[in-house]
PDB file of C-alpha atoms in Angstrom:
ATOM      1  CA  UNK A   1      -3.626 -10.207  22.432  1.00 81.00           C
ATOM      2  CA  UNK A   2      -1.004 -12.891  21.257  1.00 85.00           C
ATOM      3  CA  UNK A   3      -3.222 -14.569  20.181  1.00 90.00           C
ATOM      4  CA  UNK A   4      -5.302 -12.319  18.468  1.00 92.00           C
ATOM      5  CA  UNK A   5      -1.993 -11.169  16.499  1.00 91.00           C
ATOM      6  CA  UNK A   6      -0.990 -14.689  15.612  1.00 91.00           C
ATOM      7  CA  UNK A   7      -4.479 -15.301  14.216  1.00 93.00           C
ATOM      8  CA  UNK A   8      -4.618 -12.356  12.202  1.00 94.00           C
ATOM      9  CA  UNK A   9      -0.805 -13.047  10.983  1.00 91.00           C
ATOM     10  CA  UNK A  10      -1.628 -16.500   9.716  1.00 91.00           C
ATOM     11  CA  UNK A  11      -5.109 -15.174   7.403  1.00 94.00           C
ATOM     12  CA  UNK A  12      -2.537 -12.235   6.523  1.00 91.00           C
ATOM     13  CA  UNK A  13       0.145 -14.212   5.158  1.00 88.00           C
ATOM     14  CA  UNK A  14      -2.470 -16.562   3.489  1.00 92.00           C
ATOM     15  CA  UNK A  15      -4.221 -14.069   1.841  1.00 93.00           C
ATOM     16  CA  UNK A  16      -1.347 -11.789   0.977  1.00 90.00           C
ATOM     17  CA  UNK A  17      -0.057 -14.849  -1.192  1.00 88.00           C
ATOM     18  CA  UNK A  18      -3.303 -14.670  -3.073  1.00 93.00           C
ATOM     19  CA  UNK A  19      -2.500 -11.344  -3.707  1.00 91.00           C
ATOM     20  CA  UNK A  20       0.928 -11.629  -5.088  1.00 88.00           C
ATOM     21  CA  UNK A  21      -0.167 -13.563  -7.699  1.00 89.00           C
ATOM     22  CA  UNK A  22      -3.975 -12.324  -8.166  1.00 91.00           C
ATOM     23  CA  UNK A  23      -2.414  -8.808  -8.647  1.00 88.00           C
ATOM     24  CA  UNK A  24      -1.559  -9.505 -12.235  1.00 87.00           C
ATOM     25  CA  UNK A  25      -4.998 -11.081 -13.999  1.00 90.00           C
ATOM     26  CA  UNK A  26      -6.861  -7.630 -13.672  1.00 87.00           C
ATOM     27  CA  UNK A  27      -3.766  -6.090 -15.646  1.00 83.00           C
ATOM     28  CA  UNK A  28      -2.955  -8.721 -18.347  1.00 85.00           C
ATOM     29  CA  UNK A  29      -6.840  -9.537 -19.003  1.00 86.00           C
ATOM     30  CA  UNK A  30      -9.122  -7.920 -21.227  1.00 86.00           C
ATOM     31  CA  UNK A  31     -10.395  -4.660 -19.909  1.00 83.00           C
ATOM     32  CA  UNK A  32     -13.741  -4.943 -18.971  1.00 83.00           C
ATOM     33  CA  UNK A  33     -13.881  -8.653 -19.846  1.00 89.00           C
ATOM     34  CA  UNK A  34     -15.449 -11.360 -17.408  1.00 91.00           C
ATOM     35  CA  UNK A  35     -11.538 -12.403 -16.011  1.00 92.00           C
ATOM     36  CA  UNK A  36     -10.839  -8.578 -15.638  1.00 90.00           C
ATOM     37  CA  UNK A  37     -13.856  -7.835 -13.509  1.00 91.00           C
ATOM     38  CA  UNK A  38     -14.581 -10.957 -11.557  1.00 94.00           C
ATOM     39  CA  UNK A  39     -10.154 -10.831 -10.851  1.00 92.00           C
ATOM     40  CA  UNK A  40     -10.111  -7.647  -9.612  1.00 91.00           C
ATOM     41  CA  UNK A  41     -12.833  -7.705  -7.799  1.00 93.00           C
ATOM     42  CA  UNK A  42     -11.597 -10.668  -6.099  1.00 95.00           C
ATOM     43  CA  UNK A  43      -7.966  -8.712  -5.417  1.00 94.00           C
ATOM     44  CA  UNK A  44     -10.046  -5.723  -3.789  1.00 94.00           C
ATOM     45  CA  UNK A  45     -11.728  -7.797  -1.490  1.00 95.00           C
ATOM     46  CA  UNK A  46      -8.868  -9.711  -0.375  1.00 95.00           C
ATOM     47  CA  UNK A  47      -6.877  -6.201  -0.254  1.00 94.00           C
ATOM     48  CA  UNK A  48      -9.342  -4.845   2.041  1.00 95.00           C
ATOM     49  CA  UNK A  49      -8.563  -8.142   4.764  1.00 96.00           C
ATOM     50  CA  UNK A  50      -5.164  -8.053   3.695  1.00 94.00           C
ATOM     51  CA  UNK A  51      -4.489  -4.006   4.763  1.00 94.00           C
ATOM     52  CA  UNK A  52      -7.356  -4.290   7.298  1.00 95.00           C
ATOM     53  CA  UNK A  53      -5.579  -7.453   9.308  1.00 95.00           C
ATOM     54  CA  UNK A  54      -2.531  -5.127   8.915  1.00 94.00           C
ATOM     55  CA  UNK A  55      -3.329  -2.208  10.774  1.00 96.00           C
ATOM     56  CA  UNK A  56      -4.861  -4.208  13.058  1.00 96.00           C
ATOM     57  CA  UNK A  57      -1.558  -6.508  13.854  1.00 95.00           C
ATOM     58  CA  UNK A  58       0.220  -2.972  13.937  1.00 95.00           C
ATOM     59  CA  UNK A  59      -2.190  -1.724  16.431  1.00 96.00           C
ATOM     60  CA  UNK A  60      -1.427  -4.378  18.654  1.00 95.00           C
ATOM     61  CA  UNK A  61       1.944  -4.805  18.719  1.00 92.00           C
ATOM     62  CA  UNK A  62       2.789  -0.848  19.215  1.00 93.00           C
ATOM     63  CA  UNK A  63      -0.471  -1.369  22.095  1.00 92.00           C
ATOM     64  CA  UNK A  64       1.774  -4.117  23.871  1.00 89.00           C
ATOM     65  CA  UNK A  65       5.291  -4.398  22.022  1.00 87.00           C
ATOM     66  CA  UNK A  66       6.847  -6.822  23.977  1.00 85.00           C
ATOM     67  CA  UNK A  67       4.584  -9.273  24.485  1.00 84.00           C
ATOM     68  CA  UNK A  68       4.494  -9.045  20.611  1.00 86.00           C
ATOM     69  CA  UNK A  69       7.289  -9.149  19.401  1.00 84.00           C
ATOM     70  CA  UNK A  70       9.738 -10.824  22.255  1.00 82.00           C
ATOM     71  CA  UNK A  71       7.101 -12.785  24.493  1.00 73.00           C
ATOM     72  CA  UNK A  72       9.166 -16.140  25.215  1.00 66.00           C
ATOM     73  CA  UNK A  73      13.049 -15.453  23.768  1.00 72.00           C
ATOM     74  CA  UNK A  74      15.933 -15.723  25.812  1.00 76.00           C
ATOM     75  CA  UNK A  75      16.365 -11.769  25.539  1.00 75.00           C
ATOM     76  CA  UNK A  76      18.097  -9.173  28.648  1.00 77.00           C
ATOM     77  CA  UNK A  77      16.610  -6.092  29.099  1.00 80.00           C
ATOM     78  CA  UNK A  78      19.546  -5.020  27.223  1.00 82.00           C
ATOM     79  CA  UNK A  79      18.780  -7.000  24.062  1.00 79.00           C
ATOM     80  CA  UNK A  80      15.094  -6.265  24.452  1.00 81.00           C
ATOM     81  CA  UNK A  81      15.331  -2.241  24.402  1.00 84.00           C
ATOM     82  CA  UNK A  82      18.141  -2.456  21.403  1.00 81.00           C
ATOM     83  CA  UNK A  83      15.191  -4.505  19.670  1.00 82.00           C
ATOM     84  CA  UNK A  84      12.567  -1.819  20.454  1.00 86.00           C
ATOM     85  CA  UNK A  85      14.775   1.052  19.241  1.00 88.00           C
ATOM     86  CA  UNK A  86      14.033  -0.612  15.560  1.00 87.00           C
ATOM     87  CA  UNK A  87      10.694  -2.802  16.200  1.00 88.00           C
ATOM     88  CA  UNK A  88       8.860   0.185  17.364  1.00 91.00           C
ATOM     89  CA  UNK A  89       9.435   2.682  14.463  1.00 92.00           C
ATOM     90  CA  UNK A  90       9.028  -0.504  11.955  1.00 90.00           C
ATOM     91  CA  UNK A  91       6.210  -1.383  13.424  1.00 93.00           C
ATOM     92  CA  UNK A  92       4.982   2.342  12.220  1.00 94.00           C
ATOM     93  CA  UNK A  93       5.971   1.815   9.393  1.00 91.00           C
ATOM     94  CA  UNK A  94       4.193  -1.569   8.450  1.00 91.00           C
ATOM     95  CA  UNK A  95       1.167   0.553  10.240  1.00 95.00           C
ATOM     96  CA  UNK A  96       1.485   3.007   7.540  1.00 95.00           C
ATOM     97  CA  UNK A  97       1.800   0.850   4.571  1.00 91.00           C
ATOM     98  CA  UNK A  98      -1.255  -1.138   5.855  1.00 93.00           C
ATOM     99  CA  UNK A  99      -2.985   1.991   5.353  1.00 95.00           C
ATOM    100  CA  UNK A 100      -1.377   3.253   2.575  1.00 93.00           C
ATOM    101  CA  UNK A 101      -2.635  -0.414   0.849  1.00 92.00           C
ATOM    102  CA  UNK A 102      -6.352   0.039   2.122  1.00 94.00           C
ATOM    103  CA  UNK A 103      -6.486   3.818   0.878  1.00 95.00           C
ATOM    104  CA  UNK A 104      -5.116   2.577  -2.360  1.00 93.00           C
ATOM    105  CA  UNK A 105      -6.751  -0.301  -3.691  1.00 94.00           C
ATOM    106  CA  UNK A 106     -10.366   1.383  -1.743  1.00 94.00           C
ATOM    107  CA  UNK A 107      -9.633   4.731  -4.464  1.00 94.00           C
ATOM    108  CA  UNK A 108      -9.186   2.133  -7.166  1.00 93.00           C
ATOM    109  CA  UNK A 109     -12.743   0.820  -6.835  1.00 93.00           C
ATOM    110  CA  UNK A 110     -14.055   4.279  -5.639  1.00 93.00           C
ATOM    111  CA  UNK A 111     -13.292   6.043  -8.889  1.00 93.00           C
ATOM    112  CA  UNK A 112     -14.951   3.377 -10.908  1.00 90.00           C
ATOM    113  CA  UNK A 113     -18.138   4.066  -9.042  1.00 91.00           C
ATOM    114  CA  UNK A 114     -18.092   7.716  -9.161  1.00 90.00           C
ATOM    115  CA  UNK A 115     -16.609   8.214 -12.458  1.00 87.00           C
ATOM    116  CA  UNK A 116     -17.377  11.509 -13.554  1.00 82.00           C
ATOM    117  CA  UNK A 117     -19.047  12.173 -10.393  1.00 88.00           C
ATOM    118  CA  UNK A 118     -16.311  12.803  -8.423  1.00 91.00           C
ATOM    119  CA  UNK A 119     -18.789  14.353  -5.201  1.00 90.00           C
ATOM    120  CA  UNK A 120     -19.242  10.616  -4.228  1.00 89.00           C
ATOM    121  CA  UNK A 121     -15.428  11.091  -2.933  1.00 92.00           C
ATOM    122  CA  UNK A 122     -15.633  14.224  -0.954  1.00 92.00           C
ATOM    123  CA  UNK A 123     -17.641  12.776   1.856  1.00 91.00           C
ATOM    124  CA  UNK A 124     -15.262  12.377   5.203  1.00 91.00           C
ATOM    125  CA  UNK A 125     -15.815   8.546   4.989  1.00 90.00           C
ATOM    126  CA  UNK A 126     -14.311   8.804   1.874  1.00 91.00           C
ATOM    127  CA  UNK A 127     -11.582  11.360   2.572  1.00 92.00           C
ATOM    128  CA  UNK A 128     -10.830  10.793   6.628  1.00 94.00           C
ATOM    129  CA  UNK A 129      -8.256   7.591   5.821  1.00 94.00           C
ATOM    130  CA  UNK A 130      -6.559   9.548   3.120  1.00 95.00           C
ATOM    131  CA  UNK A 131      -6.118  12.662   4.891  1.00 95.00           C
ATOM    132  CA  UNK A 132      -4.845  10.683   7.902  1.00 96.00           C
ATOM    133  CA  UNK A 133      -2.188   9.531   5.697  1.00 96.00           C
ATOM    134  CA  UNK A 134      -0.405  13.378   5.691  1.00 97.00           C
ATOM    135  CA  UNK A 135       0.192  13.590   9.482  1.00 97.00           C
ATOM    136  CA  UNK A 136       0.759   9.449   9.489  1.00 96.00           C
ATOM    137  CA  UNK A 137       4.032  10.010   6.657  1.00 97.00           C
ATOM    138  CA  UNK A 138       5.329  12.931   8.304  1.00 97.00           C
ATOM    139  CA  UNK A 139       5.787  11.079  11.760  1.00 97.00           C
ATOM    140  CA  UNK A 140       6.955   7.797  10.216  1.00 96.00           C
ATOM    141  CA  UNK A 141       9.616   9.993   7.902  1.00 96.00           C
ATOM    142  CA  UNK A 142      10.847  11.576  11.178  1.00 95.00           C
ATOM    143  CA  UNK A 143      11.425   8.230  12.801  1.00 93.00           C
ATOM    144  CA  UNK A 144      13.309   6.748   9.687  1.00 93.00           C
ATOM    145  CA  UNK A 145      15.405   9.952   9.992  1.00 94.00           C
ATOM    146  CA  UNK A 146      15.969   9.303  13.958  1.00 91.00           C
ATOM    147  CA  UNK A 147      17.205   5.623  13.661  1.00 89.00           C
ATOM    148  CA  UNK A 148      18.550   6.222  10.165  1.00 87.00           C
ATOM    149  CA  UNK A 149      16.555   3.555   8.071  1.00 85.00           C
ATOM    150  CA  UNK A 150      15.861   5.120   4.698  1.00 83.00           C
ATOM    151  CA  UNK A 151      12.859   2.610   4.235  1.00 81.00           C
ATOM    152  CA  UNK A 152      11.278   4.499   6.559  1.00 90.00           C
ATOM    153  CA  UNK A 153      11.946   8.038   4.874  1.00 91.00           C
ATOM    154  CA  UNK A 154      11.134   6.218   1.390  1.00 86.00           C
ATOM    155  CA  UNK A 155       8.173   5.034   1.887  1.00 87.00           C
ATOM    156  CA  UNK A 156       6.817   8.235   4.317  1.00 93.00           C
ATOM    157  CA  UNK A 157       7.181  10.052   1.224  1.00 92.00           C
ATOM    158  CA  UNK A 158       5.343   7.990  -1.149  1.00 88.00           C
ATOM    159  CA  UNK A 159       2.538   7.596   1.316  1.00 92.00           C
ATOM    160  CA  UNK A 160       2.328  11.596   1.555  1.00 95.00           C
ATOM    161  CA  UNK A 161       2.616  11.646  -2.167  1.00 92.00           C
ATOM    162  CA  UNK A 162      -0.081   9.316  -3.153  1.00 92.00           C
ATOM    163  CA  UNK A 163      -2.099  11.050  -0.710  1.00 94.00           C
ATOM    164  CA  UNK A 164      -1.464  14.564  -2.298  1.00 95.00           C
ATOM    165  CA  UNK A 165      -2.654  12.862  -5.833  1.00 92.00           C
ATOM    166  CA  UNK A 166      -5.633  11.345  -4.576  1.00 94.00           C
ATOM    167  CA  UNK A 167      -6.617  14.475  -2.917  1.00 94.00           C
ATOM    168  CA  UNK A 168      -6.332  16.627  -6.005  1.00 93.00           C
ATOM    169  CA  UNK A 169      -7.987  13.864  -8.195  1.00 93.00           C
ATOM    170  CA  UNK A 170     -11.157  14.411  -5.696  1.00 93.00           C
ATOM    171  CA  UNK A 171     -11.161  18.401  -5.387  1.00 92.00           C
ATOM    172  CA  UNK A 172     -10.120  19.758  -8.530  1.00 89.00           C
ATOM    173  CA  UNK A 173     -11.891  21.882 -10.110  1.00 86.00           C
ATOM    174  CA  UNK A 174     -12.065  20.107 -13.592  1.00 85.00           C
ATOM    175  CA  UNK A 175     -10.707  16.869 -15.341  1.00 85.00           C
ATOM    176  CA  UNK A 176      -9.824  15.311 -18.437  1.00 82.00           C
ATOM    177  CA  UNK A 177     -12.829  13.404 -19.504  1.00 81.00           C
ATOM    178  CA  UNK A 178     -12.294   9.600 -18.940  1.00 82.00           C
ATOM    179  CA  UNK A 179      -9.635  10.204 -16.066  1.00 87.00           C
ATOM    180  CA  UNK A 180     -11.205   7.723 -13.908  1.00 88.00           C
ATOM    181  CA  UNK A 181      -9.721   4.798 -15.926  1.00 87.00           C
ATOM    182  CA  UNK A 182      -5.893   6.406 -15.397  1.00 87.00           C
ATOM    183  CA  UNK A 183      -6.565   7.116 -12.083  1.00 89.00           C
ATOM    184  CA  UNK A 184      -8.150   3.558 -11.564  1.00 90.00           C
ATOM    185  CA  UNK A 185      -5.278   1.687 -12.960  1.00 87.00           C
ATOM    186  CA  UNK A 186      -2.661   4.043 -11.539  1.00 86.00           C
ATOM    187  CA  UNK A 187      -4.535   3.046  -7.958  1.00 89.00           C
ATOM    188  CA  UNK A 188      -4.750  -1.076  -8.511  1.00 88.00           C
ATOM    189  CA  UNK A 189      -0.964  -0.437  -9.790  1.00 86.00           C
ATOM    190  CA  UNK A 190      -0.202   1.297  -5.954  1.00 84.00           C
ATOM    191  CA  UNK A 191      -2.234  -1.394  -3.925  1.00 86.00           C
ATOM    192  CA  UNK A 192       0.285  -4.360  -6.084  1.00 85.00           C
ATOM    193  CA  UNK A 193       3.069  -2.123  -5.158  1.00 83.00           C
ATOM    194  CA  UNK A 194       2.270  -1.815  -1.383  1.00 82.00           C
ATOM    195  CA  UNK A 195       1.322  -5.940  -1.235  1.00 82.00           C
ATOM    196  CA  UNK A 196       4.739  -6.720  -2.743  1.00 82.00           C
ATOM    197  CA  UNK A 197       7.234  -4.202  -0.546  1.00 79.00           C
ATOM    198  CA  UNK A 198       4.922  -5.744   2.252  1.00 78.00           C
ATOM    199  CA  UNK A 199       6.076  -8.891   1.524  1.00 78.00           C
ATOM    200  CA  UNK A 200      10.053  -7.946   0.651  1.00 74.00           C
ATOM    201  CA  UNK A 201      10.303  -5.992   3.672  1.00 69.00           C
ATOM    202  CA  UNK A 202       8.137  -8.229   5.647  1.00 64.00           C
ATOM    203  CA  UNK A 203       7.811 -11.807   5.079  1.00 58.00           C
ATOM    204  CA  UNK A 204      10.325 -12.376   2.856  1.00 56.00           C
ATOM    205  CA  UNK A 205      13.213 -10.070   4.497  1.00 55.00           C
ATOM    206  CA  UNK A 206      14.224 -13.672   6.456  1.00 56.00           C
ATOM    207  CA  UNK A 207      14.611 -15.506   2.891  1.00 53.00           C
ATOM    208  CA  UNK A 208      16.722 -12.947   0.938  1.00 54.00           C
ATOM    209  CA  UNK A 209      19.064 -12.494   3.964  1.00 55.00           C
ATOM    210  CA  UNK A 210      21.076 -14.881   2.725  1.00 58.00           C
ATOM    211  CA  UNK A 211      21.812 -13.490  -0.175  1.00 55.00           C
ATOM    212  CA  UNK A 212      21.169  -9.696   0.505  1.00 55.00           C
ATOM    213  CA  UNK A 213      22.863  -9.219   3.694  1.00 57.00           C
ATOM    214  CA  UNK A 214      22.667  -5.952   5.623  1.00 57.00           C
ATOM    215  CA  UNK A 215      21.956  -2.211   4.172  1.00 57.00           C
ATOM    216  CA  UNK A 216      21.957  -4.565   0.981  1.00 56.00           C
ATOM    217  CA  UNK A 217      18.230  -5.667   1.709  1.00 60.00           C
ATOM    218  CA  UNK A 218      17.220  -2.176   0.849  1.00 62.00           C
ATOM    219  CA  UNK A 219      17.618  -3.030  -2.834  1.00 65.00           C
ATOM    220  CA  UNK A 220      14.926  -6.093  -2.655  1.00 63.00           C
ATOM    221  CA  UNK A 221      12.462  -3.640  -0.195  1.00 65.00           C
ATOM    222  CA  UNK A 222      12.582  -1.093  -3.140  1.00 69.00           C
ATOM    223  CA  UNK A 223      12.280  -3.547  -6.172  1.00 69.00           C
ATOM    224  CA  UNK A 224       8.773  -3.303  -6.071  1.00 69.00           C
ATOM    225  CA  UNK A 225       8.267   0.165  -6.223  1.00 70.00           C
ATOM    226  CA  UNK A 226      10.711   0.718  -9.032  1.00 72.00           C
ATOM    227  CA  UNK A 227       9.375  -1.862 -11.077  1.00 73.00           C
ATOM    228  CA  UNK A 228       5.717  -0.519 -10.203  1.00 70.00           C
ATOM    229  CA  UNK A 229       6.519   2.838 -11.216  1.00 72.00           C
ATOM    230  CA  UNK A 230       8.017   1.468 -14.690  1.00 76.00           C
ATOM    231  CA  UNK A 231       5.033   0.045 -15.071  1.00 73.00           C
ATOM    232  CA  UNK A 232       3.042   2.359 -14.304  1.00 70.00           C
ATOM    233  CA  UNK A 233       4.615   5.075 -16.369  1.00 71.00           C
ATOM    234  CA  UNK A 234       4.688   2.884 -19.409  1.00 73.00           C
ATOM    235  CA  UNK A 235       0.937   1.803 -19.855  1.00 71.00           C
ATOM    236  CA  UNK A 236      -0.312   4.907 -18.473  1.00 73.00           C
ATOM    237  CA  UNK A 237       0.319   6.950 -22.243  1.00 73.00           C
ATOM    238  CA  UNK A 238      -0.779   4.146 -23.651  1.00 68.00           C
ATOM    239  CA  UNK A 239      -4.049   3.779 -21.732  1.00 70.00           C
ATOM    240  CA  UNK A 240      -4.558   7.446 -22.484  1.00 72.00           C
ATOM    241  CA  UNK A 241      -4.387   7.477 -25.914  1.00 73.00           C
ATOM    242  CA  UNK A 242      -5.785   4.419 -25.815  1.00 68.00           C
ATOM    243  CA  UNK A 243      -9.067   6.035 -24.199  1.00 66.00           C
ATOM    244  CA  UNK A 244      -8.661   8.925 -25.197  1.00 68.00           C
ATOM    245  CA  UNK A 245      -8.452  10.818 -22.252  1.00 71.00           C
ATOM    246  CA  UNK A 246      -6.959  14.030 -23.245  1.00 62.00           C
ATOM    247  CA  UNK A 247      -6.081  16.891 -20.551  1.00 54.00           C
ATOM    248  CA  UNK A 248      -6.998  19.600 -22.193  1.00 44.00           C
ATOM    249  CA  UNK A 249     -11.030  18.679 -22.648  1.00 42.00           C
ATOM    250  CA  UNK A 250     -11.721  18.998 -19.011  1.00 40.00           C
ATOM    251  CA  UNK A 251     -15.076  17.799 -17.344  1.00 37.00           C
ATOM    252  CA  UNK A 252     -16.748  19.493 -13.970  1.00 35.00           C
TER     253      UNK A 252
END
């Protein structure tokens, strides 16, 4: 199992460093152009390893925590179940941001596909990892709230959130014509916003220790969201008018 986990760790890390810096061609290139396509393409594919080696590392290390996590430190018992009090629930949490990422960026692609067709993304292939996401939020909120790590509750809401949007993108009744391209942007925008909190709360937690000691790390884990959701707010109006996709000329 170790090694299985240290395997997967080493093509995660590797490919998640693609991804930090792949993220942005698809969204300063020419929509539609050769770099736009062939980029995010690229990005989805490595997104879908990425999230997929994720849950996968999660999986094992709440399947056998210990030999994870402490296997050959100096730790007592002691020291070992004050580490598990936190590991565990984190490890939920990296569990649900994994999925979070592969729900994400997958939607991104699977709107461009269906377009106006939006019964390509009621099947329960399509659905069963997004609903999954409403009971996954809900438990990893209630742990943040039992060892009092607001990540936790943060992020457990965003997850049930995105999954709420996505859900009502695929089953309502009507939509604006053209709301594929918002809801495909607003999607590649979530999967750059997972990959980088990944990596703040993750990978490169160790680095800005130094300088962000303490509850104080909870400003660098939440810089990526807040400068997604600028982001995201800002070129959304002007994709729309841009497109033309107006609300109130719905298609079935």
């Amino acid at each position: 199992m170790l090694v299985i986990h240290t395997t997967l760790l080493y093509l995660h890390i590797a490919l998640g460093a693609i991804a930090l810096l792949l993220f942005w061609l698809p969204i300063i290139a020419r929509k539609g152009g050769k770099l736009h396509i062939s980029a995010g393409k690229a990005f989805y594919l490595i997104m879908l390893v990425v999230s997929g080696s994720g849950i996968i590392m999660s999986l094992i290390g709440l399947a056998d925590p210990v030999g994870i996590y402490v296997n050959s430190k100096p730790l007592s018992s002691e020291q070992i179940d004050s580490m598990m009090r936190w590991r565990i629930p984190f490890t939920y949490f990296l569990l649900l941001l994994s999925l979070l990422t592969w729900v994400t960026v997958r939607h991104a692609i699977g709107v461009l596909r269906a377009k106006a067709n939006r019964s390509m993304l009621r099947s329960w292939r399509y659905q069963g990892p997004v609903l999954l996401m409403f009971p996954s939020a809900v438990f990893v909120g209630f742990q943040g709230v039992s060892i009092g790590m607001p990540l936790l509750i943060i992020f457990a809401a965003v997850s049930f959130f995105t999954a709420t949007t996505i859900s009502l993108y695929v089953y309502r009744a009507t939509v604006a014509p053209r709301a594929w391209i918002i809801e495909h942007f607003g999607s590649i925008v979530g999967a750059g916003i997972a990959v980088y909190t990944a990596f703040f709360a993750a990978g490169g937690r160790r680095v800005l220790s130094q300088w962000l000691p303490g509850e104080w790390q909870l400003v660098s884990w939440l810089a990526a969201p807040v400068i997604g959701l600028i982001i995201l707010a800002t070129l959304t109006g002007y994709y729309k008018r841009k497109y033309k996709v107006k609300p109130n000329s719905a298609l079935q």
